[in-house]
PDB file of C-alpha atoms in Angstrom:
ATOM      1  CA  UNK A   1      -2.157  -2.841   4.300  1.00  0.00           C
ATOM      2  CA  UNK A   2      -4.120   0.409   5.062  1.00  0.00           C
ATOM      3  CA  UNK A   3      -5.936   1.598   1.624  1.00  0.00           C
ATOM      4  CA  UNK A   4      -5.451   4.971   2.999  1.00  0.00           C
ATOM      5  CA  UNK A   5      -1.760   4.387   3.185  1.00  0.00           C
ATOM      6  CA  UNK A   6      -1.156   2.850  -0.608  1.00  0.00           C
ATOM      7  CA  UNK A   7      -3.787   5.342  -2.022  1.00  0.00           C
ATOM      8  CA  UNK A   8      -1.218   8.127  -0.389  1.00  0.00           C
ATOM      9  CA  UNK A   9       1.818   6.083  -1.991  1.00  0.00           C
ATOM     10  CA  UNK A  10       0.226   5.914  -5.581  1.00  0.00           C
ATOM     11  CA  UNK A  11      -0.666   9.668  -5.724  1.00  0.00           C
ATOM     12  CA  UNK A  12       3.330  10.071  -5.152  1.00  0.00           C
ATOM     13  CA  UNK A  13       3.508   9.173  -8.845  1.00  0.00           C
ATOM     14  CA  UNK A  14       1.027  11.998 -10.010  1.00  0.00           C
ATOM     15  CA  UNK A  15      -2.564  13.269  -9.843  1.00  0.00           C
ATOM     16  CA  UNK A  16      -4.922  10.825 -10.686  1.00  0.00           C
ATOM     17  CA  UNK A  17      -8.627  10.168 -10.361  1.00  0.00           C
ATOM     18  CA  UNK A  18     -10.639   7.458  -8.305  1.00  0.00           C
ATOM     19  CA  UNK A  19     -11.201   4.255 -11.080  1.00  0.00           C
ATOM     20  CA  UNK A  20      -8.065   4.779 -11.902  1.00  0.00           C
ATOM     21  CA  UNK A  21      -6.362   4.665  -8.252  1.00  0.00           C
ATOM     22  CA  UNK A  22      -8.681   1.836  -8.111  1.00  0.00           C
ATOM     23  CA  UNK A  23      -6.763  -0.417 -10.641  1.00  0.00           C
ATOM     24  CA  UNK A  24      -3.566   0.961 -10.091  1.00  0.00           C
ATOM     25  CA  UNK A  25      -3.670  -0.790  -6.507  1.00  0.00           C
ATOM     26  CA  UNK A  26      -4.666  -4.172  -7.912  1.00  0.00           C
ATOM     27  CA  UNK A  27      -1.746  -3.652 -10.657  1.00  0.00           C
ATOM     28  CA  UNK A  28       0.922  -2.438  -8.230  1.00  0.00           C
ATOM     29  CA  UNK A  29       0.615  -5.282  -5.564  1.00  0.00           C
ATOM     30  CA  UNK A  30       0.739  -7.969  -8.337  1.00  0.00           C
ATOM     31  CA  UNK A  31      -3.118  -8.874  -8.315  1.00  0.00           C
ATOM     32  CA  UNK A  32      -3.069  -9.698  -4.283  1.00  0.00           C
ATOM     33  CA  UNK A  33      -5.078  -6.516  -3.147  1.00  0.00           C
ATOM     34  CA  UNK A  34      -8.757  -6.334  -4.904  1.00  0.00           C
ATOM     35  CA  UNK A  35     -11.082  -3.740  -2.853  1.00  0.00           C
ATOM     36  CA  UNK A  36     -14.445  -2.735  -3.941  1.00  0.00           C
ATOM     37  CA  UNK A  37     -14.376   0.519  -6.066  1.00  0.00           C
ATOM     38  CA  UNK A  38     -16.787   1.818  -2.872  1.00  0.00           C
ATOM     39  CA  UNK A  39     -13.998   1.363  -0.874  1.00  0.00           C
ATOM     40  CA  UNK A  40     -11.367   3.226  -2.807  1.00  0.00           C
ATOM     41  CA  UNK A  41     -13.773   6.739  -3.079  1.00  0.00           C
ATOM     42  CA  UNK A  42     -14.663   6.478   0.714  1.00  0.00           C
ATOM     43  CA  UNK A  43     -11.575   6.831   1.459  1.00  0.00           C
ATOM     44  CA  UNK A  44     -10.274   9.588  -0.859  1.00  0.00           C
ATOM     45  CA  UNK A  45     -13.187  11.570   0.308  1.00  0.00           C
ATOM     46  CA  UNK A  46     -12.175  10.740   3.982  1.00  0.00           C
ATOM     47  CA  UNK A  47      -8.209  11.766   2.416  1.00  0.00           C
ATOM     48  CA  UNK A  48      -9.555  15.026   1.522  1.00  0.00           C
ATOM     49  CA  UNK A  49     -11.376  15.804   4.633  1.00  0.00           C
ATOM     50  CA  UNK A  50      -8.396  15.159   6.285  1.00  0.00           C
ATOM     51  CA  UNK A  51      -6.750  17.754   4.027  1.00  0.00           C
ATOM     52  CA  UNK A  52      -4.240  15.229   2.454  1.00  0.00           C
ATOM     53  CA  UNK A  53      -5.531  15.092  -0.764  1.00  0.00           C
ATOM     54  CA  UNK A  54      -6.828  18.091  -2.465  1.00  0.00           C
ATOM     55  CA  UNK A  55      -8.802  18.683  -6.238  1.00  0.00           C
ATOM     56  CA  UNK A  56      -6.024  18.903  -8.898  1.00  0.00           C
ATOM     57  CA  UNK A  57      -9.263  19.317 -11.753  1.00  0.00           C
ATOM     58  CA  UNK A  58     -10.456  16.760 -14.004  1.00  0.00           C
ATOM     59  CA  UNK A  59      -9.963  14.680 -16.681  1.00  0.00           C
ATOM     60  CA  UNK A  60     -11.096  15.685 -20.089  1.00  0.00           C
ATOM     61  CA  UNK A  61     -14.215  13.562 -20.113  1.00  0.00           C
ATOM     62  CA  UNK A  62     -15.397  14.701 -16.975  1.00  0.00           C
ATOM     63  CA  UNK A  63     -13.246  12.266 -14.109  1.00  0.00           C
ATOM     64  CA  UNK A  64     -12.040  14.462 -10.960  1.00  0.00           C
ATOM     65  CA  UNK A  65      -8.253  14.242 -10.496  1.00  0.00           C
ATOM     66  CA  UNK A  66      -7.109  14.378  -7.159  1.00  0.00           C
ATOM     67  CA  UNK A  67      -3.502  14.876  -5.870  1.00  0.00           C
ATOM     68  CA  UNK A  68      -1.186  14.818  -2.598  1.00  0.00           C
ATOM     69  CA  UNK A  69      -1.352  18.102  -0.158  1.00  0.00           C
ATOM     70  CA  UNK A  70       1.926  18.569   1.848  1.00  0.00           C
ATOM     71  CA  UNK A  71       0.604  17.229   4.374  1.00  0.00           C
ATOM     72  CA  UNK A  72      -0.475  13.908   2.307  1.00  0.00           C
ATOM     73  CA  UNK A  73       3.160  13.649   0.839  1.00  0.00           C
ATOM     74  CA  UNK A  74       4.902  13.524   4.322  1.00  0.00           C
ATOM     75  CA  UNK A  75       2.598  10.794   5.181  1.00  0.00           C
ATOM     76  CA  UNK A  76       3.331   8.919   1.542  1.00  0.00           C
ATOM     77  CA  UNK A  77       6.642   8.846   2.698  1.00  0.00           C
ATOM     78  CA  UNK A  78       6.283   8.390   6.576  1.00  0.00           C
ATOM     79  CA  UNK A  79       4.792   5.157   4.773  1.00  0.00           C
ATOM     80  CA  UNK A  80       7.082   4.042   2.495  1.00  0.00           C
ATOM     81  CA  UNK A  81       9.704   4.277   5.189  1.00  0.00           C
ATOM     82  CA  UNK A  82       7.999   2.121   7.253  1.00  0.00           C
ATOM     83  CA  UNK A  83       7.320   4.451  10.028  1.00  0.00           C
ATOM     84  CA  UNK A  84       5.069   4.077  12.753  1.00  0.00           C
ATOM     85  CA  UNK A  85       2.734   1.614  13.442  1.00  0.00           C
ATOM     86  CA  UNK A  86       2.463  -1.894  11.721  1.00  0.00           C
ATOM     87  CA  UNK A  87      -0.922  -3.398  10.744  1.00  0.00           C
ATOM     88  CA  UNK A  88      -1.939  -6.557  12.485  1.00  0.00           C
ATOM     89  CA  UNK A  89      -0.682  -8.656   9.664  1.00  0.00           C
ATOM     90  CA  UNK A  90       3.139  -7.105   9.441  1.00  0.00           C
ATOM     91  CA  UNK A  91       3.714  -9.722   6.708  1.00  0.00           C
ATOM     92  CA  UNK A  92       1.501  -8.381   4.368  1.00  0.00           C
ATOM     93  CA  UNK A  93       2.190  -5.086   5.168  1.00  0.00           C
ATOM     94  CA  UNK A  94       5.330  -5.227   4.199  1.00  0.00           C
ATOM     95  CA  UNK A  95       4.990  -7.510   0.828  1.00  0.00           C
ATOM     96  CA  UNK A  96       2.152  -5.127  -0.413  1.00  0.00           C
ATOM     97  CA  UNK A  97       4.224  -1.900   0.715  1.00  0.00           C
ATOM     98  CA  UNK A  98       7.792  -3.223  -1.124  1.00  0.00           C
ATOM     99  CA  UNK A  99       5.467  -4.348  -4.225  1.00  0.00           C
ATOM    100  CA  UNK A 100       4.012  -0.607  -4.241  1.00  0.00           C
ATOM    101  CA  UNK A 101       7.835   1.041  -3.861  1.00  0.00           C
ATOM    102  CA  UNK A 102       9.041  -1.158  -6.240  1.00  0.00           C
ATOM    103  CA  UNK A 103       6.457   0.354  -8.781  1.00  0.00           C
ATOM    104  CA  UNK A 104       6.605   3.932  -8.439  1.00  0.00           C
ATOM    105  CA  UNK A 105       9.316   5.749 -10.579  1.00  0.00           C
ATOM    106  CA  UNK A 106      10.129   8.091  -8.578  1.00  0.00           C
ATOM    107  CA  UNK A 107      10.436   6.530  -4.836  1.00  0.00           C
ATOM    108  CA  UNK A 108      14.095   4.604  -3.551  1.00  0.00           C
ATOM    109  CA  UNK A 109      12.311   1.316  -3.661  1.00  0.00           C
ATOM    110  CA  UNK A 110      15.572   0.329  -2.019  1.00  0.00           C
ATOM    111  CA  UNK A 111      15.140   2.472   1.122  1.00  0.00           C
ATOM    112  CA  UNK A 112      11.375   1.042   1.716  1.00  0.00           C
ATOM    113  CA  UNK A 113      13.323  -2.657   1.158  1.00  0.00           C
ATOM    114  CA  UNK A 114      16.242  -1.581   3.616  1.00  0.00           C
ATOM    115  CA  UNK A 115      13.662  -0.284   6.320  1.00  0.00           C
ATOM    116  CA  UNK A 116      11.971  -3.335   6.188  1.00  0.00           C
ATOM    117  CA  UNK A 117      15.011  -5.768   6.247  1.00  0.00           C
ATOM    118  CA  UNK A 118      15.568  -4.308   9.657  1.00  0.00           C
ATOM    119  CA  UNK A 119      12.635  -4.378  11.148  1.00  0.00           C
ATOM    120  CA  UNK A 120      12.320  -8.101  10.358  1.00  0.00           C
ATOM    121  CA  UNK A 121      15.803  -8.504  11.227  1.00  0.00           C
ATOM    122  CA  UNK A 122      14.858  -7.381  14.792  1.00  0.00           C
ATOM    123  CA  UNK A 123      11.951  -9.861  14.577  1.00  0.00           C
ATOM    124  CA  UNK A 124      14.496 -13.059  13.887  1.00  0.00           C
ATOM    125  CA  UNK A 125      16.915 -14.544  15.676  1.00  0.00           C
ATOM    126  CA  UNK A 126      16.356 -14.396  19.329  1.00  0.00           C
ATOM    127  CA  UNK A 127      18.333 -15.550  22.431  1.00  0.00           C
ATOM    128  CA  UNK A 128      15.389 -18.304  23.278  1.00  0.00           C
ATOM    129  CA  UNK A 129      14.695 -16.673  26.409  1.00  0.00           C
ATOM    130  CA  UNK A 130      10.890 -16.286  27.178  1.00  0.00           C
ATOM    131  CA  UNK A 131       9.489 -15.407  30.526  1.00  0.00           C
ATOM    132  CA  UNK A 132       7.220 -18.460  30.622  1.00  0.00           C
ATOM    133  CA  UNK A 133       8.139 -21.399  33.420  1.00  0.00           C
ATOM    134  CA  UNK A 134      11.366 -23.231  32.951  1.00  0.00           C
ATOM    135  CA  UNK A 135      10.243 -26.687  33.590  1.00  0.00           C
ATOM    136  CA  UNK A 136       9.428 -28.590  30.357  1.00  0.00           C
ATOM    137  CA  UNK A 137       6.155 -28.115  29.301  1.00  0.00           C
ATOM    138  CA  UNK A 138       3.993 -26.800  32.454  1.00  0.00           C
ATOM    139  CA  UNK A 139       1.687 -24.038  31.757  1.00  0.00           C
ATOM    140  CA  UNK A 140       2.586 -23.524  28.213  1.00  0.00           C
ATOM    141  CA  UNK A 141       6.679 -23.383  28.513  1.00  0.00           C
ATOM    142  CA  UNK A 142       7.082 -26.044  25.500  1.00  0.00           C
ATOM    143  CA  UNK A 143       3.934 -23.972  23.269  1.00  0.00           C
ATOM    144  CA  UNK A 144       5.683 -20.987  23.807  1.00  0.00           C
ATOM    145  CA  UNK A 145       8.839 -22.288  22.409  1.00  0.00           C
ATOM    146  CA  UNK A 146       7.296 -23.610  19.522  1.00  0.00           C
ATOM    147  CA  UNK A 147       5.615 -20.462  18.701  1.00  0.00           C
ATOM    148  CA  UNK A 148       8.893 -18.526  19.259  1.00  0.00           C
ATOM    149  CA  UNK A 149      10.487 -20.644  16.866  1.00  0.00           C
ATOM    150  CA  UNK A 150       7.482 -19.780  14.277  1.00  0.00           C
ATOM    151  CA  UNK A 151       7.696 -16.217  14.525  1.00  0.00           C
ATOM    152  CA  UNK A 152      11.486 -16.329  13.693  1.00  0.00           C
ATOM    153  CA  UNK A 153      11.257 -18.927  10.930  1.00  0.00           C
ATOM    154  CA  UNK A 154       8.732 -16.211   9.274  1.00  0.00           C
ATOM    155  CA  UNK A 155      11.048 -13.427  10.098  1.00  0.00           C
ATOM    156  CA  UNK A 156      13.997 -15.326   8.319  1.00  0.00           C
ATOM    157  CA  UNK A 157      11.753 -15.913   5.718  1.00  0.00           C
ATOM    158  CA  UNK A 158      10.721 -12.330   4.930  1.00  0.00           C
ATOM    159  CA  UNK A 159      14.554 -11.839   4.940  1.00  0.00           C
ATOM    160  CA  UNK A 160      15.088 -14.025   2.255  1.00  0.00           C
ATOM    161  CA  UNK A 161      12.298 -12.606   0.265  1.00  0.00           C
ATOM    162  CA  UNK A 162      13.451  -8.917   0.861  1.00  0.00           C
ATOM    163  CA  UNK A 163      16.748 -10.064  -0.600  1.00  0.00           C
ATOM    164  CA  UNK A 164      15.033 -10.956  -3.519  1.00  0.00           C
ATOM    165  CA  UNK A 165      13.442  -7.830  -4.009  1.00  0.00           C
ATOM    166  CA  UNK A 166      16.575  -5.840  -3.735  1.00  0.00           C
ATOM    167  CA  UNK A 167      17.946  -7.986  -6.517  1.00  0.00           C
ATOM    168  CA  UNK A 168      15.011  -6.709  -8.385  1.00  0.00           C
ATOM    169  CA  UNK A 169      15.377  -3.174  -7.344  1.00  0.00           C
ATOM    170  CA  UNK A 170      19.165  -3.040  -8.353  1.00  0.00           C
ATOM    171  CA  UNK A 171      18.789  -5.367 -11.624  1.00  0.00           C
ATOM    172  CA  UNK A 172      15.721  -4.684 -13.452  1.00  0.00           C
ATOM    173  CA  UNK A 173      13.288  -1.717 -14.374  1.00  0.00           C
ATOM    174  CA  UNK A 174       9.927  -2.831 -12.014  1.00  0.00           C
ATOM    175  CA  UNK A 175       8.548   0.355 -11.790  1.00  0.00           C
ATOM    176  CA  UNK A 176       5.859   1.913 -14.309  1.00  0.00           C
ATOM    177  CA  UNK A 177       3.679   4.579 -15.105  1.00  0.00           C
ATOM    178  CA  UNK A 178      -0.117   4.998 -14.556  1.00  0.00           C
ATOM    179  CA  UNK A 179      -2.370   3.345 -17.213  1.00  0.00           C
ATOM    180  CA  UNK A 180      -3.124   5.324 -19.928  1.00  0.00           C
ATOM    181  CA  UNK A 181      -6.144   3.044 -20.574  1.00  0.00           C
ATOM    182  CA  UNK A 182      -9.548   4.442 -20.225  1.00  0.00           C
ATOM    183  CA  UNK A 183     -11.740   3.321 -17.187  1.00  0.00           C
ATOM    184  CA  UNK A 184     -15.120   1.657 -18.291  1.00  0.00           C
ATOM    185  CA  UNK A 185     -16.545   3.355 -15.136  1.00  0.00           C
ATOM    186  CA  UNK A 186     -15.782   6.090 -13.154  1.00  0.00           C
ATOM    187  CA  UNK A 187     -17.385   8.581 -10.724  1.00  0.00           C
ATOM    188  CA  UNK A 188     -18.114  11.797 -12.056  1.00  0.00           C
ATOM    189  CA  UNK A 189     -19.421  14.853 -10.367  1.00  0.00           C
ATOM    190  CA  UNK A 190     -23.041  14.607  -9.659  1.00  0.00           C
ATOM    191  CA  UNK A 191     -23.171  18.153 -11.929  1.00  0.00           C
ATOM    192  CA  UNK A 192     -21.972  15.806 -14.629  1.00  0.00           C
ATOM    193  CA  UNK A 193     -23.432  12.787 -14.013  1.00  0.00           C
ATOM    194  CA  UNK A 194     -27.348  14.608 -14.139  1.00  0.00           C
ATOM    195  CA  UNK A 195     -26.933  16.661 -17.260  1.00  0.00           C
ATOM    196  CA  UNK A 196     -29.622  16.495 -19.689  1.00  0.00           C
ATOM    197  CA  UNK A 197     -30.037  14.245 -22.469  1.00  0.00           C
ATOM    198  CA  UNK A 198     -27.543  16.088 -25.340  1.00  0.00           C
ATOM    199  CA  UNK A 199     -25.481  17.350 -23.703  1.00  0.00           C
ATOM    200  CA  UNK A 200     -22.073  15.868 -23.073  1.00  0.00           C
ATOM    201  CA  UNK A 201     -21.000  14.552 -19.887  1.00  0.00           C
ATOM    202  CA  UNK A 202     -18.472  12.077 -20.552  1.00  0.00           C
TER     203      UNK A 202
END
């Protein structure tokens, strides 16, 4: 999973400001994606050179909010359609990208789980046939096969998985809003952060 690509997806859900897009991630893929906090402003100041994020103000203690441009919605949702290229690990792609629809109140979890089914359903269940040597084992044949067989037992297995998540999309209310919980850190704008003693800069 890109953090570019989930930091796009979580803004679908509303401005929000960096600590905060921070946690959400962690919260939204069920604990499996931790990045350092570093990590997570980099890249929303890279998301805002890039003109898909813009300033949507700040908090009232001080925390810039920053929201989806045009631009940065169309790629939210070039995203959560699974379009375009897949990361090197397609698997866990696609868990953390179903765990992030399945979270956001206002995107067709279903559609992300449907997009998904089919491209794994294209992965599974081939015809055997492998341009490697016929004859038993030379140069590979028999490794091939076995690795063949590996990549479709995976596929069928991310099938079986992305049937459970539609049961969980149709059956049960998964998605939630942002925290309202207060950050005990956050970066605020070096204006703020240096004002003098008595003063408030939350």
């Amino acid at each position: 999973m890109a953090v570019r690509d989930a930091l796009l997806a979580l803004l679908t859900a509303g401005p929000a400001y960096g600590f905060q897009l921070h946690n959400e991630l962690t919260r939204r893929t069920g604990g499996r994606r931790r990045i350092n906090v570093g990590q997570t402003y980099a890249t929303l100041e890279r998301l805002a050179r890039q003109s898909l994020v813009e300033s949507a103000g700040s908090t009232h203690d001080g925390l810039p909010l920053h929201r989806l441009t045009g631009s940065g919605r169309a790629a939210a949702s070039a995203w959560l359609d699974a379009e375009g290229e897949r990361d090197a690990d397609a698997w866990a792609e696609t868990i953390d990208r179903v765990l992030i629809a399945l979270s956001l109140p206002d995107v067709d979890a279903s559609r992300t789980i449907a997009r998904e089914a089919a491209w794994w359903g294209d992965s599974a269940g081939g015809d055997g046939e492998t341009d490697a040597p016929s004859r038993s084992g030379a140069d590979g044949a028999g490794l091939r096969a076995l690795a063949d067989d590996a990549d479709d037992d995976r596929a069928r297995a991310m099938l079986a998985w992305l049937e459970q998540a539609a049961g969980a999309a149709a059956s049960s209310d998964v998605a939630f809003a942002f925290s309202a919980e207060r950050p005990r850190r956050g970066r605020r704008p070096a204006a703020a952060r240096e004002a003098p003693a008595g003063q408030a800069s939350a």
